[in-house]
Amino acid sequence: MRKQIAAANWKMNLTLQQGEALLDGIISKPHSLKENQQAVFAVPFPYLAMAQAKLAGKQNVFVAAQNCYSKKSGAYTGEVSVEMLQSLGIQYVVLGHSERREYFHESNQLLADKVNICLEFKMLPIFCCGEPLAIREANTQNEYVAKQLEESLYHLSPDQVQQIVIAYEPIWAIGTGKTASSDQAQEMHAFIRSQLAGKYGVAIADSISILYGGSVKAANAVEIFSQPDVDGGLVGGAALLVDEFVAIINALK
Ligand code: PEP
């Protein structure tokens, strides 16, 4: 059974104290994670150790970094290596979020390098893909997303690609309050899975979790997550609110 994941992306929000209070609030609420379900908290770098300590021993709960650098170590002032994350016990890294692609010019090729270094250090990438509004309006979103997958992932071996979690995030739905309809989400998730099947075979494609991201909230999570190819969500705004995110965790199938 595929992993079903509720992943919180805090982005560049919250002070340390606010982050602590948010995690305390979430873990104090009743939520049940079945064996195939996970909650993941992608927190800013300075809060990783705090989040690791607070969530230690909680079953099926993981901390993620929001980014990493593509090199092992060295003179890259201001960057954070995968080995550093590994030394903190972090297991997931979000890669290629659309904000990083847009504001920090992360290319498909750079992301391929980041994917490689993550896998070398046994870190699991949550690889984001998704099209901007103009591409959706031109109805060329399939080609656009297929290229992102091809250029950043298709050099991987079948064993390696199974370590990847994919997050489909249509850019026009991120932080805008506009959600893709559950049909639109399912359509793209099924397309991504068919592409993976074409490259790696159906069994491998069926084993890869594909999360939806874009204005997921408590009110729409059940419907979106119930789609057969949607395996949970990557959540921004609603992940900053205790009750919202707990409800999103509880909406996993
Ligand atoms: C995100 O940060 O990846 C995201 C999908 O944000 P939001 O849920 O606020 O749209």
mmCIF file of C-alpha atoms and ligand atoms in Angstrom:
data_model
loop_
_atom_site.group_PDB
_atom_site.id
_atom_site.type_symbol
_atom_site.label_atom_id
_atom_site.label_comp_id
_atom_site.label_asym_id
_atom_site.label_seq_id
_atom_site.Cartn_x
_atom_site.Cartn_y
_atom_site.Cartn_z
ATOM 1 C CA MET A 1 0.000 0.000 0.000
ATOM 2 C CA ARG A 2 1.307 3.448 -0.919
ATOM 3 C CA LYS A 3 2.297 5.871 1.851
ATOM 4 C CA GLN A 4 -0.362 8.528 2.453
ATOM 5 C CA ILE A 5 1.302 11.736 3.631
ATOM 6 C CA ALA A 6 0.139 15.018 5.134
ATOM 7 C CA ALA A 7 3.153 17.305 4.721
ATOM 8 C CA ALA A 8 3.227 20.758 6.277
ATOM 9 C CA ASN A 9 5.306 23.397 4.524
ATOM 10 C CA TRP A 10 5.870 26.252 6.951
ATOM 11 C CA LYS A 11 7.836 28.217 4.319
ATOM 12 C CA MET A 12 9.488 31.323 5.879
ATOM 13 C CA ASN A 13 6.841 31.752 8.572
ATOM 14 C CA LEU A 14 6.722 31.712 12.379
ATOM 15 C CA THR A 15 9.229 32.549 15.086
ATOM 16 C CA LEU A 16 10.837 29.707 17.014
ATOM 17 C CA GLN A 17 8.353 30.196 19.847
ATOM 18 C CA GLN A 18 5.389 30.202 17.459
ATOM 19 C CA GLY A 19 6.712 27.066 15.767
ATOM 20 C CA GLU A 20 7.056 25.308 19.121
ATOM 21 C CA ALA A 21 3.521 26.295 20.084
ATOM 22 C CA LEU A 22 2.173 25.050 16.737
ATOM 23 C CA LEU A 23 3.841 21.648 17.103
ATOM 24 C CA ASP A 24 2.734 21.391 20.753
ATOM 25 C CA GLY A 25 -0.812 22.174 19.693
ATOM 26 C CA ILE A 26 -0.829 19.622 16.888
ATOM 27 C CA ILE A 27 0.641 16.793 18.944
ATOM 28 C CA SER A 28 -1.734 17.460 21.831
ATOM 29 C CA LYS A 29 -4.804 16.929 19.611
ATOM 30 C CA PRO A 30 -6.197 13.500 18.927
ATOM 31 C CA HIS A 31 -5.051 12.292 15.561
ATOM 32 C CA SER A 32 -4.521 8.798 14.392
ATOM 33 C CA LEU A 33 -1.908 7.766 11.887
ATOM 34 C CA LYS A 34 -2.434 4.305 10.476
ATOM 35 C CA GLU A 35 0.517 2.201 9.461
ATOM 36 C CA ASN A 36 0.555 3.568 5.892
ATOM 37 C CA GLN A 37 0.048 7.204 6.943
ATOM 38 C CA GLN A 38 2.630 9.841 7.815
ATOM 39 C CA ALA A 39 2.687 13.445 8.987
ATOM 40 C CA VAL A 40 5.722 15.420 7.836
ATOM 41 C CA PHE A 41 6.717 18.891 9.021
ATOM 42 C CA ALA A 42 8.913 20.895 6.642
ATOM 43 C CA VAL A 43 10.185 23.606 8.946
ATOM 44 C CA PRO A 44 12.787 26.364 8.397
ATOM 45 C CA PHE A 45 16.414 25.250 8.863
ATOM 46 C CA PRO A 46 16.913 26.920 12.280
ATOM 47 C CA TYR A 47 13.951 24.991 13.705
ATOM 48 C CA LEU A 48 14.905 21.516 12.497
ATOM 49 C CA ALA A 49 16.581 20.469 15.747
ATOM 50 C CA MET A 50 13.678 21.801 17.821
ATOM 51 C CA ALA A 51 11.146 19.937 15.681
ATOM 52 C CA GLN A 52 13.206 16.728 15.759
ATOM 53 C CA ALA A 53 13.364 16.897 19.560
ATOM 54 C CA LYS A 54 9.664 17.652 19.961
ATOM 55 C CA LEU A 55 8.523 14.924 17.587
ATOM 56 C CA ALA A 56 11.040 12.283 18.701
ATOM 57 C CA GLY A 57 9.375 8.941 19.314
ATOM 58 C CA LYS A 58 6.090 9.943 17.645
ATOM 59 C CA GLN A 59 5.170 7.169 15.311
ATOM 60 C CA ASN A 60 4.911 7.962 11.603
ATOM 61 C CA VAL A 61 5.789 11.615 12.187
ATOM 62 C CA PHE A 62 8.826 13.065 10.415
ATOM 63 C CA VAL A 63 10.656 16.351 10.050
ATOM 64 C CA ALA A 64 11.679 17.662 6.631
ATOM 65 C CA ALA A 65 13.970 20.389 5.415
ATOM 66 C CA GLN A 66 12.549 22.780 2.817
ATOM 67 C CA ASN A 67 15.680 22.687 0.671
ATOM 68 C CA CYS A 68 19.297 21.551 0.584
ATOM 69 C CA TYR A 69 22.339 22.289 -1.536
ATOM 70 C CA SER A 70 23.497 20.128 -4.410
ATOM 71 C CA LYS A 71 27.110 19.759 -3.216
ATOM 72 C CA LYS A 72 28.464 17.569 -0.433
ATOM 73 C CA SER A 73 30.333 20.240 1.534
ATOM 74 C CA GLY A 74 32.736 23.106 1.077
ATOM 75 C CA ALA A 75 32.904 26.815 0.428
ATOM 76 C CA TYR A 76 29.210 27.513 -0.195
ATOM 77 C CA THR A 77 28.449 30.177 2.382
ATOM 78 C CA GLY A 78 24.854 30.189 3.525
ATOM 79 C CA GLU A 79 23.974 26.775 2.110
ATOM 80 C CA VAL A 80 22.977 23.621 3.983
ATOM 81 C CA SER A 81 24.216 20.174 2.977
ATOM 82 C CA VAL A 82 22.353 16.891 3.043
ATOM 83 C CA GLU A 83 25.018 15.472 5.350
ATOM 84 C CA MET A 84 24.221 18.221 7.869
ATOM 85 C CA LEU A 85 20.529 17.322 7.677
ATOM 86 C CA GLN A 86 21.351 13.643 8.026
ATOM 87 C CA SER A 87 23.408 14.373 11.138
ATOM 88 C CA LEU A 88 20.276 15.873 12.715
ATOM 89 C CA GLY A 89 18.281 12.736 11.888
ATOM 90 C CA ILE A 90 16.138 14.437 9.234
ATOM 91 C CA GLN A 91 14.555 12.033 6.752
ATOM 92 C CA TYR A 92 12.815 14.149 4.124
ATOM 93 C CA VAL A 93 13.769 17.176 2.029
ATOM 94 C CA VAL A 94 11.341 19.198 -0.074
ATOM 95 C CA LEU A 95 12.960 19.837 -3.462
ATOM 96 C CA GLY A 96 11.934 22.094 -6.305
ATOM 97 C CA HIS A 97 9.081 23.928 -4.625
ATOM 98 C CA SER A 98 7.717 26.406 -7.150
ATOM 99 C CA GLU A 99 8.844 29.298 -4.945
ATOM 100 C CA ARG A 100 12.416 28.016 -5.154
ATOM 101 C CA ARG A 101 12.102 27.527 -8.901
ATOM 102 C CA GLU A 102 10.721 31.043 -9.345
ATOM 103 C CA TYR A 103 12.657 33.185 -6.831
ATOM 104 C CA PHE A 104 15.913 31.210 -6.707
ATOM 105 C CA HIS A 105 15.943 30.057 -10.333
ATOM 106 C CA GLU A 106 16.217 26.371 -9.554
ATOM 107 C CA SER A 107 16.314 24.481 -12.846
ATOM 108 C CA ASN A 108 15.315 20.916 -13.598
ATOM 109 C CA GLN A 109 19.036 20.094 -13.940
ATOM 110 C CA LEU A 110 19.971 21.584 -10.573
ATOM 111 C CA LEU A 111 17.096 19.616 -9.051
ATOM 112 C CA ALA A 112 18.416 16.425 -10.634
ATOM 113 C CA ASP A 113 21.709 17.096 -8.807
ATOM 114 C CA LYS A 114 19.857 17.745 -5.548
ATOM 115 C CA VAL A 115 17.849 14.544 -5.968
ATOM 116 C CA ASN A 116 21.109 12.645 -6.489
ATOM 117 C CA ILE A 117 22.836 13.973 -3.414
ATOM 118 C CA CYS A 118 19.744 13.320 -1.285
ATOM 119 C CA LEU A 119 19.608 9.704 -2.399
ATOM 120 C CA GLU A 120 23.344 9.307 -1.841
ATOM 121 C CA PHE A 121 22.750 10.246 1.809
ATOM 122 C CA LYS A 122 19.551 8.178 2.105
ATOM 123 C CA MET A 123 17.426 11.305 2.394
ATOM 124 C CA LEU A 124 13.958 11.077 0.861
ATOM 125 C CA PRO A 125 13.104 13.880 -1.562
ATOM 126 C CA ILE A 126 9.600 15.302 -1.770
ATOM 127 C CA PHE A 127 9.959 16.430 -5.365
ATOM 128 C CA CYS A 128 7.606 19.253 -6.367
ATOM 129 C CA CYS A 129 6.353 19.758 -9.896
ATOM 130 C CA GLY A 130 3.490 21.721 -11.383
ATOM 131 C CA GLU A 131 2.584 24.251 -14.011
ATOM 132 C CA PRO A 132 2.020 28.023 -13.949
ATOM 133 C CA LEU A 133 -1.340 29.517 -14.899
ATOM 134 C CA ALA A 134 -0.376 30.407 -18.496
ATOM 135 C CA ILE A 135 0.538 26.780 -19.177
ATOM 136 C CA ARG A 136 -2.751 25.541 -17.695
ATOM 137 C CA GLU A 137 -4.649 28.094 -19.792
ATOM 138 C CA ALA A 138 -2.843 26.868 -22.913
ATOM 139 C CA ASN A 139 -3.747 23.306 -21.879
ATOM 140 C CA THR A 140 -0.110 22.191 -22.120
ATOM 141 C CA GLN A 141 0.250 21.213 -18.441
ATOM 142 C CA ASN A 142 0.883 17.546 -19.220
ATOM 143 C CA GLU A 143 3.877 18.284 -21.443
ATOM 144 C CA TYR A 144 5.194 20.801 -18.896
ATOM 145 C CA VAL A 145 5.025 18.412 -15.939
ATOM 146 C CA ALA A 146 6.315 15.479 -18.021
ATOM 147 C CA LYS A 147 9.436 17.543 -18.837
ATOM 148 C CA GLN A 148 10.002 18.364 -15.156
ATOM 149 C CA LEU A 149 9.859 14.659 -14.300
ATOM 150 C CA GLU A 150 12.015 13.639 -17.217
ATOM 151 C CA GLU A 151 14.775 16.187 -16.618
ATOM 152 C CA SER A 152 15.002 15.788 -12.845
ATOM 153 C CA LEU A 153 14.092 12.144 -12.194
ATOM 154 C CA TYR A 154 14.403 9.869 -15.189
ATOM 155 C CA HIS A 155 18.128 9.328 -14.790
ATOM 156 C CA LEU A 156 17.318 7.407 -11.592
ATOM 157 C CA SER A 157 17.369 3.633 -11.400
ATOM 158 C CA PRO A 158 14.100 1.813 -10.596
ATOM 159 C CA ASP A 159 15.294 1.300 -7.004
ATOM 160 C CA GLN A 160 16.139 4.965 -6.622
ATOM 161 C CA VAL A 161 12.936 6.358 -8.064
ATOM 162 C CA GLN A 162 10.932 4.423 -5.506
ATOM 163 C CA GLN A 163 12.535 6.571 -2.789
ATOM 164 C CA ILE A 164 10.942 9.712 -4.236
ATOM 165 C CA VAL A 165 7.688 11.269 -3.100
ATOM 166 C CA ILE A 166 6.190 13.505 -5.784
ATOM 167 C CA ALA A 167 4.138 16.584 -4.945
ATOM 168 C CA TYR A 168 2.026 17.957 -7.792
ATOM 169 C CA GLU A 169 1.435 21.622 -7.070
ATOM 170 C CA PRO A 170 -0.240 23.689 -9.779
ATOM 171 C CA ILE A 171 1.367 27.087 -9.202
ATOM 172 C CA TRP A 172 -1.907 28.912 -9.816
ATOM 173 C CA ALA A 173 -3.357 27.131 -6.764
ATOM 174 C CA ILE A 174 -0.522 27.778 -4.284
ATOM 175 C CA GLY A 175 -1.392 30.314 -1.625
ATOM 176 C CA THR A 176 -4.120 31.749 -3.833
ATOM 177 C CA GLY A 177 -7.132 30.122 -2.209
ATOM 178 C CA LYS A 178 -7.827 28.602 -5.645
ATOM 179 C CA THR A 179 -7.777 24.838 -5.442
ATOM 180 C CA ALA A 180 -7.625 22.536 -8.416
ATOM 181 C CA SER A 181 -10.872 20.597 -8.493
ATOM 182 C CA SER A 182 -10.547 17.050 -7.252
ATOM 183 C CA ASP A 183 -11.079 15.945 -10.867
ATOM 184 C CA GLN A 184 -8.243 18.184 -12.091
ATOM 185 C CA ALA A 185 -5.976 16.843 -9.341
ATOM 186 C CA GLN A 186 -6.869 13.225 -10.096
ATOM 187 C CA GLU A 187 -6.370 13.773 -13.827
ATOM 188 C CA MET A 188 -2.844 15.114 -13.378
ATOM 189 C CA HIS A 189 -1.918 12.554 -10.720
ATOM 190 C CA ALA A 190 -3.069 9.745 -13.020
ATOM 191 C CA PHE A 191 -1.051 11.327 -15.833
ATOM 192 C CA ILE A 192 2.085 11.498 -13.646
ATOM 193 C CA ARG A 193 1.603 7.884 -12.628
ATOM 194 C CA SER A 194 1.152 6.818 -16.261
ATOM 195 C CA GLN A 195 4.372 8.634 -17.182
ATOM 196 C CA LEU A 196 6.225 6.851 -14.377
ATOM 197 C CA ALA A 197 4.707 3.568 -15.519
ATOM 198 C CA GLY A 198 5.903 4.228 -19.068
ATOM 199 C CA LYS A 199 9.437 4.739 -17.816
ATOM 200 C CA TYR A 200 9.664 2.314 -14.869
ATOM 201 C CA GLY A 201 6.721 -0.075 -15.198
ATOM 202 C CA VAL A 202 3.331 -0.206 -13.536
ATOM 203 C CA ALA A 203 4.420 -1.856 -10.266
ATOM 204 C CA ILE A 204 6.962 0.873 -9.510
ATOM 205 C CA ALA A 205 4.608 3.669 -10.595
ATOM 206 C CA ASP A 206 1.942 2.232 -8.306
ATOM 207 C CA SER A 207 4.306 2.292 -5.345
ATOM 208 C CA ILE A 208 5.182 6.016 -5.583
ATOM 209 C CA SER A 209 3.209 8.451 -3.442
ATOM 210 C CA ILE A 210 1.960 11.534 -5.284
ATOM 211 C CA LEU A 211 0.802 14.377 -3.035
ATOM 212 C CA TYR A 212 -1.400 17.268 -4.138
ATOM 213 C CA GLY A 213 -0.498 20.823 -3.103
ATOM 214 C CA GLY A 214 -2.398 24.052 -3.646
ATOM 215 C CA SER A 215 -4.713 25.587 -1.050
ATOM 216 C CA VAL A 216 -5.504 22.289 0.661
ATOM 217 C CA LYS A 217 -7.489 22.932 3.817
ATOM 218 C CA ALA A 218 -9.662 21.018 6.257
ATOM 219 C CA ALA A 219 -12.749 21.769 4.166
ATOM 220 C CA ASN A 220 -11.434 20.215 0.937
ATOM 221 C CA ALA A 221 -8.893 17.637 2.117
ATOM 222 C CA VAL A 222 -11.247 14.655 2.362
ATOM 223 C CA GLU A 223 -12.525 15.124 -1.170
ATOM 224 C CA ILE A 224 -9.095 15.692 -2.714
ATOM 225 C CA PHE A 225 -7.391 12.864 -0.785
ATOM 226 C CA SER A 226 -10.174 10.441 -1.675
ATOM 227 C CA GLN A 227 -9.125 10.516 -5.341
ATOM 228 C CA PRO A 228 -7.486 7.216 -6.233
ATOM 229 C CA ASP A 229 -4.145 8.667 -7.363
ATOM 230 C CA VAL A 230 -3.884 11.356 -4.680
ATOM 231 C CA ASP A 231 -1.829 10.139 -1.723
ATOM 232 C CA GLY A 232 -2.164 13.102 0.608
ATOM 233 C CA GLY A 233 -1.062 16.707 0.395
ATOM 234 C CA LEU A 234 1.701 19.274 0.721
ATOM 235 C CA VAL A 235 0.078 22.068 2.679
ATOM 236 C CA GLY A 236 1.190 25.668 3.183
ATOM 237 C CA GLY A 237 -1.205 28.148 4.782
ATOM 238 C CA ALA A 238 -3.505 25.647 6.468
ATOM 239 C CA ALA A 239 -0.523 23.879 8.030
ATOM 240 C CA LEU A 240 0.085 26.937 10.226
ATOM 241 C CA LEU A 241 -3.182 26.383 12.100
ATOM 242 C CA VAL A 242 -3.497 23.589 14.659
ATOM 243 C CA ASP A 243 -7.080 22.532 13.988
ATOM 244 C CA GLU A 244 -6.747 22.826 10.216
ATOM 245 C CA PHE A 245 -3.654 20.663 10.011
ATOM 246 C CA VAL A 246 -4.959 18.059 12.458
ATOM 247 C CA ALA A 247 -8.093 17.757 10.321
ATOM 248 C CA ILE A 248 -5.912 17.398 7.216
ATOM 249 C CA ILE A 249 -3.937 14.598 8.880
ATOM 250 C CA ASN A 250 -7.203 12.912 9.784
ATOM 251 C CA ALA A 251 -8.389 13.242 6.173
ATOM 252 C CA LEU A 252 -5.680 10.869 4.904
ATOM 253 C CA LYS A 253 -7.017 7.645 3.502
HETATM 254 C C1 PEP B 1 2.771 24.943 -0.510
HETATM 255 O O1 PEP B 1 3.377 25.658 0.246
HETATM 256 O O2 PEP B 1 3.377 24.028 -1.087
HETATM 257 C C2 PEP B 1 1.347 25.172 -0.716
HETATM 258 C C3 PEP B 1 0.678 24.325 -1.454
HETATM 259 O O3 PEP B 1 0.796 26.273 -0.110
HETATM 260 P P1 PEP B 1 -0.765 26.546 0.127
HETATM 261 O O4 PEP B 1 -1.316 25.297 0.776
HETATM 262 O O5 PEP B 1 -0.818 27.729 1.033
HETATM 263 O O6 PEP B 1 -1.402 26.784 -1.197
#
